[in-house]
mmCIF file of C-alpha atoms in Angstrom:
data_model
loop_
_atom_site.group_PDB
_atom_site.id
_atom_site.type_symbol
_atom_site.label_atom_id
_atom_site.label_comp_id
_atom_site.label_asym_id
_atom_site.label_seq_id
_atom_site.Cartn_x
_atom_site.Cartn_y
_atom_site.Cartn_z
ATOM 1 C CA UNK A 1 59.534 119.283 118.440
ATOM 2 C CA UNK A 2 56.373 121.387 118.003
ATOM 3 C CA UNK A 3 54.418 122.309 121.123
ATOM 4 C CA UNK A 4 51.296 120.296 121.738
ATOM 5 C CA UNK A 5 48.219 122.197 120.668
ATOM 6 C CA UNK A 6 46.006 123.306 123.532
ATOM 7 C CA UNK A 7 42.409 122.174 123.726
ATOM 8 C CA UNK A 8 39.697 124.870 123.783
ATOM 9 C CA UNK A 9 39.385 124.343 127.541
ATOM 10 C CA UNK A 10 43.124 124.819 128.026
ATOM 11 C CA UNK A 11 43.116 127.905 125.793
ATOM 12 C CA UNK A 12 40.387 129.426 127.961
ATOM 13 C CA UNK A 13 42.359 128.724 131.150
ATOM 14 C CA UNK A 14 45.556 130.100 129.616
ATOM 15 C CA UNK A 15 43.752 133.241 128.453
ATOM 16 C CA UNK A 16 42.188 133.714 131.889
ATOM 17 C CA UNK A 17 45.587 133.319 133.533
ATOM 18 C CA UNK A 18 47.056 135.936 131.203
ATOM 19 C CA UNK A 19 44.185 138.345 131.866
ATOM 20 C CA UNK A 20 44.529 137.949 135.643
ATOM 21 C CA UNK A 21 48.307 138.363 135.404
ATOM 22 C CA UNK A 22 47.798 141.710 133.647
ATOM 23 C CA UNK A 23 44.637 143.117 135.240
ATOM 24 C CA UNK A 24 43.695 140.978 138.252
ATOM 25 C CA UNK A 25 40.780 138.617 138.776
ATOM 26 C CA UNK A 26 38.130 141.289 139.401
ATOM 27 C CA UNK A 27 38.796 142.883 136.003
ATOM 28 C CA UNK A 28 38.666 139.634 134.042
ATOM 29 C CA UNK A 29 35.621 139.561 131.747
ATOM 30 C CA UNK A 30 34.325 136.343 130.221
ATOM 31 C CA UNK A 31 33.774 137.924 126.824
ATOM 32 C CA UNK A 32 37.361 139.182 126.644
ATOM 33 C CA UNK A 33 38.769 135.891 127.925
ATOM 34 C CA UNK A 34 36.832 133.993 125.253
ATOM 35 C CA UNK A 35 38.087 136.403 122.596
ATOM 36 C CA UNK A 36 41.707 136.012 123.756
ATOM 37 C CA UNK A 37 41.280 132.240 123.790
ATOM 38 C CA UNK A 38 39.893 132.331 120.220
ATOM 39 C CA UNK A 39 36.704 130.571 121.256
ATOM 40 C CA UNK A 40 33.060 131.581 121.145
ATOM 41 C CA UNK A 41 31.058 132.422 124.239
ATOM 42 C CA UNK A 42 29.092 129.268 123.535
ATOM 43 C CA UNK A 43 32.311 127.259 123.738
ATOM 44 C CA UNK A 44 33.320 129.039 126.939
ATOM 45 C CA UNK A 45 29.993 128.227 128.598
ATOM 46 C CA UNK A 46 30.136 124.719 127.226
ATOM 47 C CA UNK A 47 33.317 124.227 129.256
ATOM 48 C CA UNK A 48 32.563 126.339 132.335
ATOM 49 C CA UNK A 49 29.486 127.670 134.125
ATOM 50 C CA UNK A 50 31.164 131.045 134.525
ATOM 51 C CA UNK A 51 34.292 132.927 135.524
ATOM 52 C CA UNK A 52 34.604 131.363 138.969
ATOM 53 C CA UNK A 53 34.493 127.805 137.684
ATOM 54 C CA UNK A 54 37.053 128.700 135.013
ATOM 55 C CA UNK A 55 39.233 130.318 137.675
ATOM 56 C CA UNK A 56 39.127 127.243 139.915
ATOM 57 C CA UNK A 57 39.915 124.970 136.963
ATOM 58 C CA UNK A 58 42.751 127.290 135.906
ATOM 59 C CA UNK A 59 44.140 127.188 139.442
ATOM 60 C CA UNK A 60 44.169 123.378 139.427
ATOM 61 C CA UNK A 61 45.678 123.278 135.934
ATOM 62 C CA UNK A 62 48.518 125.670 136.741
ATOM 63 C CA UNK A 63 49.307 124.275 140.171
ATOM 64 C CA UNK A 64 49.316 120.697 138.914
ATOM 65 C CA UNK A 65 51.900 121.742 136.334
ATOM 66 C CA UNK A 66 53.958 123.580 138.971
ATOM 67 C CA UNK A 67 53.753 120.648 141.400
ATOM 68 C CA UNK A 68 55.053 118.263 138.733
ATOM 69 C CA UNK A 69 57.784 120.690 137.680
ATOM 70 C CA UNK A 70 59.068 121.083 141.248
ATOM 71 C CA UNK A 71 58.997 117.328 141.819
ATOM 72 C CA UNK A 72 60.851 116.661 138.565
ATOM 73 C CA UNK A 73 63.436 119.402 139.198
ATOM 74 C CA UNK A 74 64.715 117.835 142.405
ATOM 75 C CA UNK A 75 67.123 115.075 141.406
ATOM 76 C CA UNK A 76 69.436 113.570 144.014
ATOM 77 C CA UNK A 77 71.365 111.396 141.568
ATOM 78 C CA UNK A 78 74.857 112.890 141.516
ATOM 79 C CA UNK A 79 73.601 116.233 142.839
ATOM 80 C CA UNK A 80 74.568 117.570 146.270
ATOM 81 C CA UNK A 81 71.545 117.609 148.566
ATOM 82 C CA UNK A 82 71.543 121.364 149.160
ATOM 83 C CA UNK A 83 71.866 121.990 145.416
ATOM 84 C CA UNK A 84 68.880 119.713 144.765
ATOM 85 C CA UNK A 85 66.897 121.729 147.320
ATOM 86 C CA UNK A 86 67.844 124.932 145.525
ATOM 87 C CA UNK A 87 66.738 123.456 142.207
ATOM 88 C CA UNK A 88 63.268 122.874 143.651
ATOM 89 C CA UNK A 89 63.063 126.397 145.047
ATOM 90 C CA UNK A 90 64.277 127.807 141.729
ATOM 91 C CA UNK A 91 61.300 126.280 139.919
ATOM 92 C CA UNK A 92 58.772 127.141 142.647
ATOM 93 C CA UNK A 93 59.879 130.716 143.333
ATOM 94 C CA UNK A 94 60.491 131.395 139.651
ATOM 95 C CA UNK A 95 56.907 130.418 138.827
ATOM 96 C CA UNK A 96 55.167 132.308 141.627
ATOM 97 C CA UNK A 97 57.247 135.443 141.079
ATOM 98 C CA UNK A 98 56.904 135.516 137.281
ATOM 99 C CA UNK A 99 53.295 136.779 137.354
ATOM 100 C CA UNK A 100 52.667 138.496 140.696
ATOM 101 C CA UNK A 101 49.034 139.460 140.034
ATOM 102 C CA UNK A 102 48.218 135.894 139.112
ATOM 103 C CA UNK A 103 49.954 134.634 142.260
ATOM 104 C CA UNK A 104 48.038 137.181 144.338
ATOM 105 C CA UNK A 105 44.755 135.977 142.835
ATOM 106 C CA UNK A 106 45.567 132.346 143.500
ATOM 107 C CA UNK A 107 46.619 133.039 147.105
ATOM 108 C CA UNK A 108 44.076 135.662 148.136
ATOM 109 C CA UNK A 109 41.033 135.408 145.859
ATOM 110 C CA UNK A 110 40.643 131.738 146.695
ATOM 111 C CA UNK A 111 40.055 132.668 150.330
ATOM 112 C CA UNK A 112 37.100 134.912 149.557
ATOM 113 C CA UNK A 113 35.654 133.682 146.287
ATOM 114 C CA UNK A 114 33.660 130.734 147.699
ATOM 115 C CA UNK A 115 33.783 127.641 149.876
ATOM 116 C CA UNK A 116 35.063 125.779 146.810
ATOM 117 C CA UNK A 117 37.880 128.294 146.485
ATOM 118 C CA UNK A 118 38.924 127.862 150.106
ATOM 119 C CA UNK A 119 38.802 124.087 149.714
ATOM 120 C CA UNK A 120 41.010 124.307 146.618
ATOM 121 C CA UNK A 121 43.506 126.494 148.466
ATOM 122 C CA UNK A 122 43.656 124.048 151.377
ATOM 123 C CA UNK A 123 43.975 121.058 149.048
ATOM 124 C CA UNK A 124 46.913 122.541 147.173
ATOM 125 C CA UNK A 125 48.604 123.755 150.348
ATOM 126 C CA UNK A 126 48.510 120.157 151.580
ATOM 127 C CA UNK A 127 49.782 118.773 148.284
ATOM 128 C CA UNK A 128 52.793 121.089 148.250
ATOM 129 C CA UNK A 129 53.463 120.395 151.936
ATOM 130 C CA UNK A 130 53.343 116.660 151.182
ATOM 131 C CA UNK A 131 55.727 117.179 148.285
ATOM 132 C CA UNK A 132 58.223 119.089 150.410
ATOM 133 C CA UNK A 133 58.095 116.389 153.095
ATOM 134 C CA UNK A 134 58.545 113.684 150.437
ATOM 135 C CA UNK A 135 61.516 115.453 148.847
ATOM 136 C CA UNK A 136 63.231 115.849 152.213
ATOM 137 C CA UNK A 137 62.768 112.120 152.843
ATOM 138 C CA UNK A 138 64.229 111.360 149.417
ATOM 139 C CA UNK A 139 67.169 113.604 150.275
ATOM 140 C CA UNK A 140 67.718 111.821 153.585
ATOM 141 C CA UNK A 141 67.638 108.432 151.863
ATOM 142 C CA UNK A 142 70.126 109.582 149.201
ATOM 143 C CA UNK A 143 72.455 111.164 151.781
ATOM 144 C CA UNK A 144 72.546 108.788 154.762
ATOM 145 C CA UNK A 145 75.838 110.244 156.041
ATOM 146 C CA UNK A 146 74.304 113.700 156.500
ATOM 147 C CA UNK A 147 72.736 114.056 159.962
ATOM 148 C CA UNK A 148 69.219 115.180 159.137
ATOM 149 C CA UNK A 149 65.675 114.948 160.415
ATOM 150 C CA UNK A 150 62.316 114.596 158.746
ATOM 151 C CA UNK A 151 60.376 117.723 157.911
ATOM 152 C CA UNK A 152 57.249 118.194 159.984
ATOM 153 C CA UNK A 153 53.992 119.284 158.357
ATOM 154 C CA UNK A 154 54.123 122.502 160.385
ATOM 155 C CA UNK A 155 57.616 123.241 159.080
ATOM 156 C CA UNK A 156 56.450 122.548 155.523
ATOM 157 C CA UNK A 157 53.504 124.927 155.862
ATOM 158 C CA UNK A 158 55.769 127.569 157.404
ATOM 159 C CA UNK A 159 58.214 127.267 154.499
ATOM 160 C CA UNK A 160 55.472 127.587 151.886
ATOM 161 C CA UNK A 161 53.981 130.622 153.636
ATOM 162 C CA UNK A 162 57.399 132.213 153.990
ATOM 163 C CA UNK A 163 58.134 131.784 150.287
ATOM 164 C CA UNK A 164 54.855 133.429 149.269
ATOM 165 C CA UNK A 165 55.420 136.303 151.679
ATOM 166 C CA UNK A 166 59.020 136.824 150.572
ATOM 167 C CA UNK A 167 57.996 136.917 146.930
ATOM 168 C CA UNK A 168 55.185 139.373 147.712
ATOM 169 C CA UNK A 169 57.420 141.680 149.741
ATOM 170 C CA UNK A 170 60.817 141.353 148.070
ATOM 171 C CA UNK A 171 60.344 140.664 144.365
ATOM 172 C CA UNK A 172 59.483 143.790 142.413
ATOM 173 C CA UNK A 173 58.880 143.747 138.654
ATOM 174 C CA UNK A 174 60.504 140.342 138.264
ATOM 175 C CA UNK A 175 63.915 141.572 139.436
ATOM 176 C CA UNK A 176 66.155 138.514 139.070
ATOM 177 C CA UNK A 177 68.472 139.546 141.907
ATOM 178 C CA UNK A 178 65.493 139.591 144.274
ATOM 179 C CA UNK A 179 64.239 136.260 142.930
ATOM 180 C CA UNK A 180 67.688 134.731 143.463
ATOM 181 C CA UNK A 181 67.818 136.144 147.003
ATOM 182 C CA UNK A 182 64.461 134.548 147.848
ATOM 183 C CA UNK A 183 65.601 131.224 146.353
ATOM 184 C CA UNK A 184 68.820 131.335 148.392
ATOM 185 C CA UNK A 185 66.917 132.255 151.550
ATOM 186 C CA UNK A 186 64.424 129.428 151.100
ATOM 187 C CA UNK A 187 67.221 126.944 150.468
ATOM 188 C CA UNK A 188 69.153 128.113 153.546
ATOM 189 C CA UNK A 189 66.040 127.995 155.734
ATOM 190 C CA UNK A 190 65.062 124.483 154.683
ATOM 191 C CA UNK A 191 68.634 123.221 154.941
ATOM 192 C CA UNK A 192 68.920 124.639 158.473
ATOM 193 C CA UNK A 193 65.631 123.070 159.559
ATOM 194 C CA UNK A 194 66.486 119.645 158.151
ATOM 195 C CA UNK A 195 70.121 119.456 159.265
ATOM 196 C CA UNK A 196 69.530 120.899 162.722
ATOM 197 C CA UNK A 197 68.878 117.548 164.331
ATOM 198 C CA UNK A 198 68.757 118.944 167.862
#
């Protein structure tokens, strides 16, 4: 099946993501992004007021896709609970470690770019925390014989922060062994939190 063709807006966001992944946000230039997206500057500015607005839209576009991919990857039907957890971490860690400069921009630039950037960061942090809490509840419902507790919001935020920090400190040049180690560590941490009912 052929891939769906991207709209001009999506091409701009994809080109901006690629530019940031290679050179960082500060070095991204609108003219070059438009060229890479195969659109005119007029088209770029018809879609976005400038680089920041494109960046914020790109962030939402990419994270929405990642959120859906993580949610869809975790399937408790016929899958052991801990394996389902690992499947979710595989998608999440794989995505954030694949393009480290892009991940750094999304996690750090948002804090300093503007109030809108900070709001976007907080909104997505909450959405992923909600997703982790929801998936743990689905796991508990599918595995009633496993003594387990609900995941608190604080635990969810701690897990998300730990995953970002582990990727930043442990994954170098997309080394798959390091990626796998982070995935295993995240799975073990979450499993310990959830099944430690004391």
